[in-house]
PDB file of C-alpha atoms in Angstrom:
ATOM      1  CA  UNK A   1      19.860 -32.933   4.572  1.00 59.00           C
ATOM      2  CA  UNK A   2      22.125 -31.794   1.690  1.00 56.00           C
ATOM      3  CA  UNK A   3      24.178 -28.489   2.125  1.00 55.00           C
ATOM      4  CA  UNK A   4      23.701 -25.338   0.035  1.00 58.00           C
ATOM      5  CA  UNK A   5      26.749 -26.412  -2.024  1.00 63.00           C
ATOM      6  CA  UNK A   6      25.490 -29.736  -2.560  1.00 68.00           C
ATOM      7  CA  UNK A   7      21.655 -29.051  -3.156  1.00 80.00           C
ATOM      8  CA  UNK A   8      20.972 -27.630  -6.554  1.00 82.00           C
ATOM      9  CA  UNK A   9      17.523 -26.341  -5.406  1.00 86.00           C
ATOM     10  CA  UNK A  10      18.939 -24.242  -2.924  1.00 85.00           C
ATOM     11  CA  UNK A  11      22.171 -22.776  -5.103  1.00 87.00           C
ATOM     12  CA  UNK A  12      18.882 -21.467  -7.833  1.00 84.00           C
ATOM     13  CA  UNK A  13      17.168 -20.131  -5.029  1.00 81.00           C
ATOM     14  CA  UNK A  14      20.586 -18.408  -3.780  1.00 83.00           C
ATOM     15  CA  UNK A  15      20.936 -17.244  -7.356  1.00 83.00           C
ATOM     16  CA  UNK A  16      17.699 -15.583  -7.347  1.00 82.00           C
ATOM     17  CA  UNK A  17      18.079 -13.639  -4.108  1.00 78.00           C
ATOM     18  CA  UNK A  18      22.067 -12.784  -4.753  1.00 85.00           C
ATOM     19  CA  UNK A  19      20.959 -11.092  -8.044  1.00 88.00           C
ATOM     20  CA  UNK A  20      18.138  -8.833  -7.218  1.00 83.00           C
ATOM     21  CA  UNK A  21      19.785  -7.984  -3.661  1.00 81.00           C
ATOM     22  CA  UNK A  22      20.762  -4.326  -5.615  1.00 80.00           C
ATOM     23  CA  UNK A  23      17.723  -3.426  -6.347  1.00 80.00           C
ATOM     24  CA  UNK A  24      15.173  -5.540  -3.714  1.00 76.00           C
ATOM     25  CA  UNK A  25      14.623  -2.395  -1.592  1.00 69.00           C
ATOM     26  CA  UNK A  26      12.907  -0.615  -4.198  1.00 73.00           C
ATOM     27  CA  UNK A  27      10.507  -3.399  -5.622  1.00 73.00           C
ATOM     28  CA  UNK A  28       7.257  -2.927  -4.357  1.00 66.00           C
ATOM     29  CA  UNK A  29       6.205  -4.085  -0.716  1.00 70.00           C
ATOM     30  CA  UNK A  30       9.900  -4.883   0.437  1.00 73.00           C
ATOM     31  CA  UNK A  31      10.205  -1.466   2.639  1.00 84.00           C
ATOM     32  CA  UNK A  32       7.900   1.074   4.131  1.00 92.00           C
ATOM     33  CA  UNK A  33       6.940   4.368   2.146  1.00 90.00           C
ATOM     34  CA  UNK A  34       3.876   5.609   4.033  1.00 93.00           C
ATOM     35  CA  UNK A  35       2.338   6.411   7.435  1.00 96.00           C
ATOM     36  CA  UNK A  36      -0.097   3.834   7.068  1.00 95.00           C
ATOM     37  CA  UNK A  37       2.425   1.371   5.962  1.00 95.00           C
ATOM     38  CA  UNK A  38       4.177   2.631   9.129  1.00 96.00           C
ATOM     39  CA  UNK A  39       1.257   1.777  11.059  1.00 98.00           C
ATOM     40  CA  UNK A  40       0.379  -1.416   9.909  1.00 97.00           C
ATOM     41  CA  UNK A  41       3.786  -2.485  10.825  1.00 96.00           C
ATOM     42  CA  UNK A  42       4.039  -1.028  14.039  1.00 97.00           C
ATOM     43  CA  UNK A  43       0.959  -2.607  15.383  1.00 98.00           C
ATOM     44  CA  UNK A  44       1.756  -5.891  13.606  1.00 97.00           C
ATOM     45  CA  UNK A  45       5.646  -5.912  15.691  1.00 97.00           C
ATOM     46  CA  UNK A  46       3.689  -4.998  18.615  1.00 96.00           C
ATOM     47  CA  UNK A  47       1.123  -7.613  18.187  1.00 95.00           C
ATOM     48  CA  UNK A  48       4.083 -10.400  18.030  1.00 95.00           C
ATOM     49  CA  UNK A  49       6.449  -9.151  20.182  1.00 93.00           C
ATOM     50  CA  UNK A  50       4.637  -6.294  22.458  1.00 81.00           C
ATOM     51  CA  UNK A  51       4.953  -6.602  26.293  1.00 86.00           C
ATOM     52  CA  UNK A  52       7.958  -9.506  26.044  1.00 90.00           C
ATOM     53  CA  UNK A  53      11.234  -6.974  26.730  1.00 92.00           C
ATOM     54  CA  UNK A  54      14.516  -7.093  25.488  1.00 96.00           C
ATOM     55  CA  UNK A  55      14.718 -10.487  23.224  1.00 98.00           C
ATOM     56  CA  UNK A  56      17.052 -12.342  21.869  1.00 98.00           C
ATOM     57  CA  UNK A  57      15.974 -12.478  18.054  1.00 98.00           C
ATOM     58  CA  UNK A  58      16.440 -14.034  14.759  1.00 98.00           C
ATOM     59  CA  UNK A  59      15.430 -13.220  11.617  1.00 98.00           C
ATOM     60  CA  UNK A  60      15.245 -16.264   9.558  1.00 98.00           C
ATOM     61  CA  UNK A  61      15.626 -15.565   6.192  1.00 96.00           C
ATOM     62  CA  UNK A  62      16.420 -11.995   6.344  1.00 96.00           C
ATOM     63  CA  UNK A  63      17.444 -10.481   3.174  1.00 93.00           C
ATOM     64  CA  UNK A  64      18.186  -7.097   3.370  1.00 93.00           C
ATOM     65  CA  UNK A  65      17.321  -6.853   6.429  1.00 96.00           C
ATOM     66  CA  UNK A  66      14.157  -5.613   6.977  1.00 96.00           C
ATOM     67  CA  UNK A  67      12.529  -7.552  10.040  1.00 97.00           C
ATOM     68  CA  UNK A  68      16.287  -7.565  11.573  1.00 98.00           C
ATOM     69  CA  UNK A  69      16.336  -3.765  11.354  1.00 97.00           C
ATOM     70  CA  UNK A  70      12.592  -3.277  12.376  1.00 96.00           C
ATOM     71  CA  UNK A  71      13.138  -5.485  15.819  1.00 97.00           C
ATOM     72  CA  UNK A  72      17.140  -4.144  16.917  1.00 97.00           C
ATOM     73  CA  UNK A  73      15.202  -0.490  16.502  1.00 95.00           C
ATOM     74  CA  UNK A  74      13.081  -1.428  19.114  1.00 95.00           C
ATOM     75  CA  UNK A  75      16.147  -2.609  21.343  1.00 95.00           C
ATOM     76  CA  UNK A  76      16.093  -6.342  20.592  1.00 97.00           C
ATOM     77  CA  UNK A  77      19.263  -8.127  20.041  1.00 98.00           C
ATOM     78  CA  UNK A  78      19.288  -9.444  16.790  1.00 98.00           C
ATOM     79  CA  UNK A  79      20.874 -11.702  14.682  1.00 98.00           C
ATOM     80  CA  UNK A  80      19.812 -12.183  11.286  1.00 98.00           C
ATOM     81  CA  UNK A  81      20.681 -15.324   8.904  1.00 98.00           C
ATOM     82  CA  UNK A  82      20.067 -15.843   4.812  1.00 96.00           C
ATOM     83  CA  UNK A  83      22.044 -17.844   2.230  1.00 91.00           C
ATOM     84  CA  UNK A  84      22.636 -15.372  -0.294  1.00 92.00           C
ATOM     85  CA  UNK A  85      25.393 -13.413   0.193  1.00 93.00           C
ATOM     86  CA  UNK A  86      24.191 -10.153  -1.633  1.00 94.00           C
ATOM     87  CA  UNK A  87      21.438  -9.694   0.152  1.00 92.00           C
ATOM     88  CA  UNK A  88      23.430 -10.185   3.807  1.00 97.00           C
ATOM     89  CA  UNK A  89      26.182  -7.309   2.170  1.00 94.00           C
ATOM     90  CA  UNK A  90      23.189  -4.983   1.276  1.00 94.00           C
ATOM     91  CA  UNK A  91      21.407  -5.563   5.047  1.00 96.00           C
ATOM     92  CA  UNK A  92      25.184  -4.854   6.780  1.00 97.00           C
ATOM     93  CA  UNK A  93      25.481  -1.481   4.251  1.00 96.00           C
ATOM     94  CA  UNK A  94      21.744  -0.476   6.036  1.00 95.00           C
ATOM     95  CA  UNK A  95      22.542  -1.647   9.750  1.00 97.00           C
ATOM     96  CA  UNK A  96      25.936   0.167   9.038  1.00 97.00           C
ATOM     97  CA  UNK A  97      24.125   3.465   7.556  1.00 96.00           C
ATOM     98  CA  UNK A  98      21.344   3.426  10.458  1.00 94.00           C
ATOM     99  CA  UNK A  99      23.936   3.053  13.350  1.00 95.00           C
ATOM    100  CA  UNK A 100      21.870  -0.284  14.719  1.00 95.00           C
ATOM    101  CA  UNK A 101      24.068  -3.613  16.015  1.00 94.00           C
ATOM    102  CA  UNK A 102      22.797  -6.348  14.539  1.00 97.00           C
ATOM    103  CA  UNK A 103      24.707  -9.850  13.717  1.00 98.00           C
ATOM    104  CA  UNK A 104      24.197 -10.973  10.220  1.00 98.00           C
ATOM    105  CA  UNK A 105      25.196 -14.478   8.966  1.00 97.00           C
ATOM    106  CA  UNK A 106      25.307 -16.554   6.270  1.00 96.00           C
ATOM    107  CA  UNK A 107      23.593 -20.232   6.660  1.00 95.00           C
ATOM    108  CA  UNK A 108      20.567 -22.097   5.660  1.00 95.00           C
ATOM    109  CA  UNK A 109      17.281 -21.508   7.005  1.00 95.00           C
ATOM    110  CA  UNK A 110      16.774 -25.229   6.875  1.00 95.00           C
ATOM    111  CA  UNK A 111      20.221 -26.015   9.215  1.00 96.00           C
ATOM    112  CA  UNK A 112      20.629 -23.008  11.254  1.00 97.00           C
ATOM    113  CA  UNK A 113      23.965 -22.551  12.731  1.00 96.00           C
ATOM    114  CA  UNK A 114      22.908 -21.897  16.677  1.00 98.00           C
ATOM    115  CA  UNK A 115      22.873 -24.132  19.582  1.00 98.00           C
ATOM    116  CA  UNK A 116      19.343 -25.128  20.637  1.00 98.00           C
ATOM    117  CA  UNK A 117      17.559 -22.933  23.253  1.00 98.00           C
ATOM    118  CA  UNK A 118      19.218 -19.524  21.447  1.00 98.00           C
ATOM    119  CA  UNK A 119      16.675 -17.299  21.196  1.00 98.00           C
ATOM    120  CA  UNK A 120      13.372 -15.945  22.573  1.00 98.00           C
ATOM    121  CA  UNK A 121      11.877 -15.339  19.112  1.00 98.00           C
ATOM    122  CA  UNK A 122      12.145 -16.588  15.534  1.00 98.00           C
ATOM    123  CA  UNK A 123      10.572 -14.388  12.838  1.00 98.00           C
ATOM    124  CA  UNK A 124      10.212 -15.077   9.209  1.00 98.00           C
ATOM    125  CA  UNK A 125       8.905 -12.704   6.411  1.00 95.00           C
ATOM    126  CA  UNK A 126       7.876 -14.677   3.297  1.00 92.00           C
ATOM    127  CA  UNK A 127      10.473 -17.701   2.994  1.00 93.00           C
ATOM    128  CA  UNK A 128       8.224 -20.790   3.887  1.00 94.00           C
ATOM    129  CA  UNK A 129       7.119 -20.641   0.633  1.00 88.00           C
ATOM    130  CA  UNK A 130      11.166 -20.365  -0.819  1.00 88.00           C
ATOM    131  CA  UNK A 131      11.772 -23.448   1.510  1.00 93.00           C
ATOM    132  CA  UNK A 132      12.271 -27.249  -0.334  1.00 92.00           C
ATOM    133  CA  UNK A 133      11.777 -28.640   3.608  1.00 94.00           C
ATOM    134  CA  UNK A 134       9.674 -26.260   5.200  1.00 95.00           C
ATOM    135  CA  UNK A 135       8.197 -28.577   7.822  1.00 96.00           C
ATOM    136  CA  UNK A 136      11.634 -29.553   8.497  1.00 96.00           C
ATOM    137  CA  UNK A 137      12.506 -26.054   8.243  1.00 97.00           C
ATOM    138  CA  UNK A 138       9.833 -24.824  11.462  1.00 98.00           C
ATOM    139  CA  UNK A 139      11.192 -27.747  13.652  1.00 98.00           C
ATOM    140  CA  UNK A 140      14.749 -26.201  13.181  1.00 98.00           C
ATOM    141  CA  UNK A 141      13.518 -22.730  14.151  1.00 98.00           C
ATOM    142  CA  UNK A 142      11.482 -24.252  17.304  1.00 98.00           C
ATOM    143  CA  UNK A 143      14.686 -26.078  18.362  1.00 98.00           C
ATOM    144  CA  UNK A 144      16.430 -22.822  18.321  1.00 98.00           C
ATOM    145  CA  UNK A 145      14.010 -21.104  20.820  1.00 98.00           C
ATOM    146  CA  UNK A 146      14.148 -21.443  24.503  1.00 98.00           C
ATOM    147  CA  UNK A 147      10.984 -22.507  26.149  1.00 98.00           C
ATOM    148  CA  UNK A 148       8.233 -19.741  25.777  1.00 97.00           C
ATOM    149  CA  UNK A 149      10.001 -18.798  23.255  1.00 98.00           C
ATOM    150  CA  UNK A 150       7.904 -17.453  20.019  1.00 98.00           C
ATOM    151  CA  UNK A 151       7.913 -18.328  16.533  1.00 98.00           C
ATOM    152  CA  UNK A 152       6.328 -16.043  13.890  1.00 98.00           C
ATOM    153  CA  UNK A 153       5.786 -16.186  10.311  1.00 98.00           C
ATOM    154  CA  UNK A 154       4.593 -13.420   7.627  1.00 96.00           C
ATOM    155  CA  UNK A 155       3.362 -14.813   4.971  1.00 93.00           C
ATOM    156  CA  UNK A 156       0.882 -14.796   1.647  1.00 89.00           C
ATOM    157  CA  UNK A 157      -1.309 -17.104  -0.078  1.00 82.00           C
ATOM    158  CA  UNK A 158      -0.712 -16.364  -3.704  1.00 68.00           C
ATOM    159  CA  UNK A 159      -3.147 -15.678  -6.435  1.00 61.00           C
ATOM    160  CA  UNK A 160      -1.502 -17.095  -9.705  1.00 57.00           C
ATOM    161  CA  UNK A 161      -4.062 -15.767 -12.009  1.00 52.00           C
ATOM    162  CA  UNK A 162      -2.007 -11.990 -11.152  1.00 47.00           C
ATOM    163  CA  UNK A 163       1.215 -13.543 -11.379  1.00 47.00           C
ATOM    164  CA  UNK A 164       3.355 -11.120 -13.510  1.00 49.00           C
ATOM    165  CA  UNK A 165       6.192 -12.411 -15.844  1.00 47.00           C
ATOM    166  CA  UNK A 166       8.821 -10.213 -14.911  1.00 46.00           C
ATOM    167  CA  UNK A 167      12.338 -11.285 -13.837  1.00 44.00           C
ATOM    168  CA  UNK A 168      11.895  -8.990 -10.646  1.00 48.00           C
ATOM    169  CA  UNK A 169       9.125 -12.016  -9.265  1.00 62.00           C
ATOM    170  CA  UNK A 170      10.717 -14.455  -8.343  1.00 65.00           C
ATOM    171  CA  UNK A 171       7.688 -17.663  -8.660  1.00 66.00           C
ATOM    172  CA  UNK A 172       8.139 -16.458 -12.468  1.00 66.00           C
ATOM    173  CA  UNK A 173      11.752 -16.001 -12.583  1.00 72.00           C
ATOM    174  CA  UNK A 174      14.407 -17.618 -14.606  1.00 70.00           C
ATOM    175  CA  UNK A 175      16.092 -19.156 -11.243  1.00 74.00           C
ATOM    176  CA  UNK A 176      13.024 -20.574 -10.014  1.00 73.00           C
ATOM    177  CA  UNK A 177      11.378 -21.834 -13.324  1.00 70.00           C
ATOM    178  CA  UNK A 178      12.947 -25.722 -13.036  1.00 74.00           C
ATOM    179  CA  UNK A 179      12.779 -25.994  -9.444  1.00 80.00           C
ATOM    180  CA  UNK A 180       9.191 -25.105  -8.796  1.00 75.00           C
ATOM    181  CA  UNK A 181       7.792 -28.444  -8.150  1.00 80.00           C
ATOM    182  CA  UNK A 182      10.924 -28.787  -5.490  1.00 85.00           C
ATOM    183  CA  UNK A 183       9.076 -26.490  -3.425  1.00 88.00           C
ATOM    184  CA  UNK A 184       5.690 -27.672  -1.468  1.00 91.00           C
ATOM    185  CA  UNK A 185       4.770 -24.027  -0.175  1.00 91.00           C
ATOM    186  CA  UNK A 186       5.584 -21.999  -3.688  1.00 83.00           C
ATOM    187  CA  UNK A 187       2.007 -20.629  -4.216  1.00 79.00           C
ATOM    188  CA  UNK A 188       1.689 -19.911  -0.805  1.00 84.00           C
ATOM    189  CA  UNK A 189      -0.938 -21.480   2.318  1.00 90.00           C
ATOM    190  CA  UNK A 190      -3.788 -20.105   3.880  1.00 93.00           C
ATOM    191  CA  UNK A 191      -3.498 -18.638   7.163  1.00 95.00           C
ATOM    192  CA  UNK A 192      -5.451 -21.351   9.133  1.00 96.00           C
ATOM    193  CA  UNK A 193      -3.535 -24.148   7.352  1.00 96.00           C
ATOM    194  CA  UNK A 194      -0.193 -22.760   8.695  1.00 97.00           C
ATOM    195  CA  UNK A 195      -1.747 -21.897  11.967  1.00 98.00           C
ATOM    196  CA  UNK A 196      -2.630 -25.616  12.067  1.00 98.00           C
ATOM    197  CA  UNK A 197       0.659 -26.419  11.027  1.00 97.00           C
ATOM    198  CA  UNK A 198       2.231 -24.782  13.793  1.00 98.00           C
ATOM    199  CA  UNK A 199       0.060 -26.745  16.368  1.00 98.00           C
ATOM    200  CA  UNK A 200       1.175 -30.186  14.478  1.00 98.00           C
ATOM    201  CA  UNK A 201       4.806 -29.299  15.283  1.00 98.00           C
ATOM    202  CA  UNK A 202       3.836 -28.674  18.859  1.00 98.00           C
ATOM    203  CA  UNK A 203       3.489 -24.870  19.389  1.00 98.00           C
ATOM    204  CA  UNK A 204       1.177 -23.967  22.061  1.00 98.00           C
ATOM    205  CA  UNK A 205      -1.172 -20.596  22.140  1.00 97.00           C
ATOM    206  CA  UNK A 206      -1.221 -20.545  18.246  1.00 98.00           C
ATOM    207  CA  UNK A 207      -2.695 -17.683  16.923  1.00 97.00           C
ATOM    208  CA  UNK A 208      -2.222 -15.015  13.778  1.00 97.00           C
ATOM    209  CA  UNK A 209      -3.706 -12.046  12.135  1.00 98.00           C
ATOM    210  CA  UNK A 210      -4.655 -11.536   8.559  1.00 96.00           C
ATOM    211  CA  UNK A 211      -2.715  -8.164   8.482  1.00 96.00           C
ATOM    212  CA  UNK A 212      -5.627  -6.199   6.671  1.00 95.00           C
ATOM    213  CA  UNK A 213      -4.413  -2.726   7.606  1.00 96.00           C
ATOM    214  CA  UNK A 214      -1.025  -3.613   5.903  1.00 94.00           C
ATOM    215  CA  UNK A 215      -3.087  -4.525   2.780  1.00 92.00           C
ATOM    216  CA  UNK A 216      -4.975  -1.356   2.831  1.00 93.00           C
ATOM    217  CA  UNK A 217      -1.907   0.578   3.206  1.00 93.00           C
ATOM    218  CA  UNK A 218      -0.316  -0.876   0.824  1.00 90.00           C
ATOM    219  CA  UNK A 219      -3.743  -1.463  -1.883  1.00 90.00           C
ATOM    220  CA  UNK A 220      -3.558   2.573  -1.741  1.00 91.00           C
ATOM    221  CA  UNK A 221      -0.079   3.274  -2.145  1.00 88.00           C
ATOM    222  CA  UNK A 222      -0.378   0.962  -5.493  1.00 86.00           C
ATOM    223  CA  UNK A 223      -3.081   3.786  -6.506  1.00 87.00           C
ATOM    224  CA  UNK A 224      -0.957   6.691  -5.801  1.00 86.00           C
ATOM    225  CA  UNK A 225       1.686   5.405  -7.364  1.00 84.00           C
ATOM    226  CA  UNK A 226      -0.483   4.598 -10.090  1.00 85.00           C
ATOM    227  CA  UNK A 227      -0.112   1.079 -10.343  1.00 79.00           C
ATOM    228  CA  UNK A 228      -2.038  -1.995 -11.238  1.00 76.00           C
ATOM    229  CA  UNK A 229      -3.538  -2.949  -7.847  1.00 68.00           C
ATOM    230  CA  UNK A 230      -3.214  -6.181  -6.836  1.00 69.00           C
ATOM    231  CA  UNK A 231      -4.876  -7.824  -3.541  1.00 65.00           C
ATOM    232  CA  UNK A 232      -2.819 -10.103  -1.494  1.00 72.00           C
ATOM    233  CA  UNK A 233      -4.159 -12.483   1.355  1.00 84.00           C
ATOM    234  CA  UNK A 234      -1.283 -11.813   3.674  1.00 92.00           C
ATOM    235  CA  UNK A 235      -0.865 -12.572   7.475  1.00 96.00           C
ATOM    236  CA  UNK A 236       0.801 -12.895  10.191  1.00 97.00           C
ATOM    237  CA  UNK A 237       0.790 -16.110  12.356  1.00 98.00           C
ATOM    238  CA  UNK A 238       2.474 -17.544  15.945  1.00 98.00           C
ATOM    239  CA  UNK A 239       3.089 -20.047  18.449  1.00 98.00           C
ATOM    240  CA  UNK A 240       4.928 -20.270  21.856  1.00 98.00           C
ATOM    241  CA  UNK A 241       7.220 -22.927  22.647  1.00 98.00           C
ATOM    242  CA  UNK A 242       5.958 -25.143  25.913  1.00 98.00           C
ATOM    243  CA  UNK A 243       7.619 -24.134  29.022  1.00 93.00           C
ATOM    244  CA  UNK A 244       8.199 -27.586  29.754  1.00 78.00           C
TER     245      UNK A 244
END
């Protein structure tokens, strides 16, 4: 598989993500505003992660930092890997500001950078669908989990009949615009597809959660904030790693 250098898919995603890293905290969804958002996410960490103790964790993916920050506040140990450089400053400047240790890298989601057997959990948060490999992609994040170990993805299935034509969305971007048919996941899947998809690559005790308290949270912050509401099929999906 090509590097980041030497794949021109994944230097136009890298573009994409390096420019809005500024501003990415403010666009809508990308950090928690209200008690019921606060909710929704505390129930959905505990749902994933509840009752396992201190993990070793990484955050796949992580942007500014968001899942990264979410699990080392809960006394994981964290490390948290993306390939654009922007976003990784922007997640060190909030680890930095919110006194929590967590180890952010740059590398490719596709070819992480860790011996196999490195972690107890891998958690994503909407990059299957940024991914030109993604089934490739899910075998590299099971070989980096020790056995029992616990994979977890957050993701959408997209409605393109709302997409918006902004430069702040990415599937509509200027970055993105040539390279869309590079990228078997862009609209999204539905949650029992990728729940399937985790049993194919050999998870065991496969399960998920279609997140609807996050989308009520967030369906009526979009009204306060007197927005045009828009209804996403989100969710939440796992699988453990065989013990042997």
């Amino acid at each position: 598989m090509p590097s980041i250098d030497q794949d021109p898919v994944k230097q136009q995603v890298a573009a994409h993500w390096n420019r809005r890293a500024p501003g990415f905290d403010a666009d809508f969804g990308h950090s928690i505003r209200t008690t019921a958002e606060r909710a929704a996410w505390d129930r959905i960490l505990d749902l994933v992660v509840g009752g396992r103790g201190c993990l070793d964790a990484l955050d796949v993916g992580c942007g500014t930092g968001f899942l990264s920050l979410e699990l080392a506040g809960r006394g994981h140990r964290v490390s948290g890997i993306d390939f654009a450089p922007q976003m990784l400053a922007e997640a060190r400047k909030k680890a930095a500001a919110q006194g929590v240790a967590v180890r952010f890298e740059e590398g490719d989601a596709e070819q992480l950078p860790f011996a196999e057997g490195s972690f107890d959990l891998v958690m994503t948060r909407h990059v299957l669908w940024t991914l030109p490999h993604p089934e490739q992609a899910i075998d590299e994040w099971i070989r980096v989990l020790r056995p029992g170990g616990r994979l977890a993805a957050m993701d959408s299935q997209f409605d393109p009949s709302v997409l918006e034509r902004s430069p702040q969305n990415a599937r509509s971007s200027a970055e993105y615009a040539g390279i869309g048919d590079r990228l078997p996941f862009l609209g999204g899947r539905p949650q029992s597809e990728i729940e399937a998809l985790l049993r194919a690559h050999g998870l065991a005790d496969v399960g998920g959660d279609p997140v609807a308290d996050l989308v009520e949270a967030q369906l009526k912050r979009m009204t306060e904030e007197g927005m045009e509401t828009r209804v996403r099929r989100r969710y939440i999906v796992w699988g453990d790693k065989p013990k042997s």
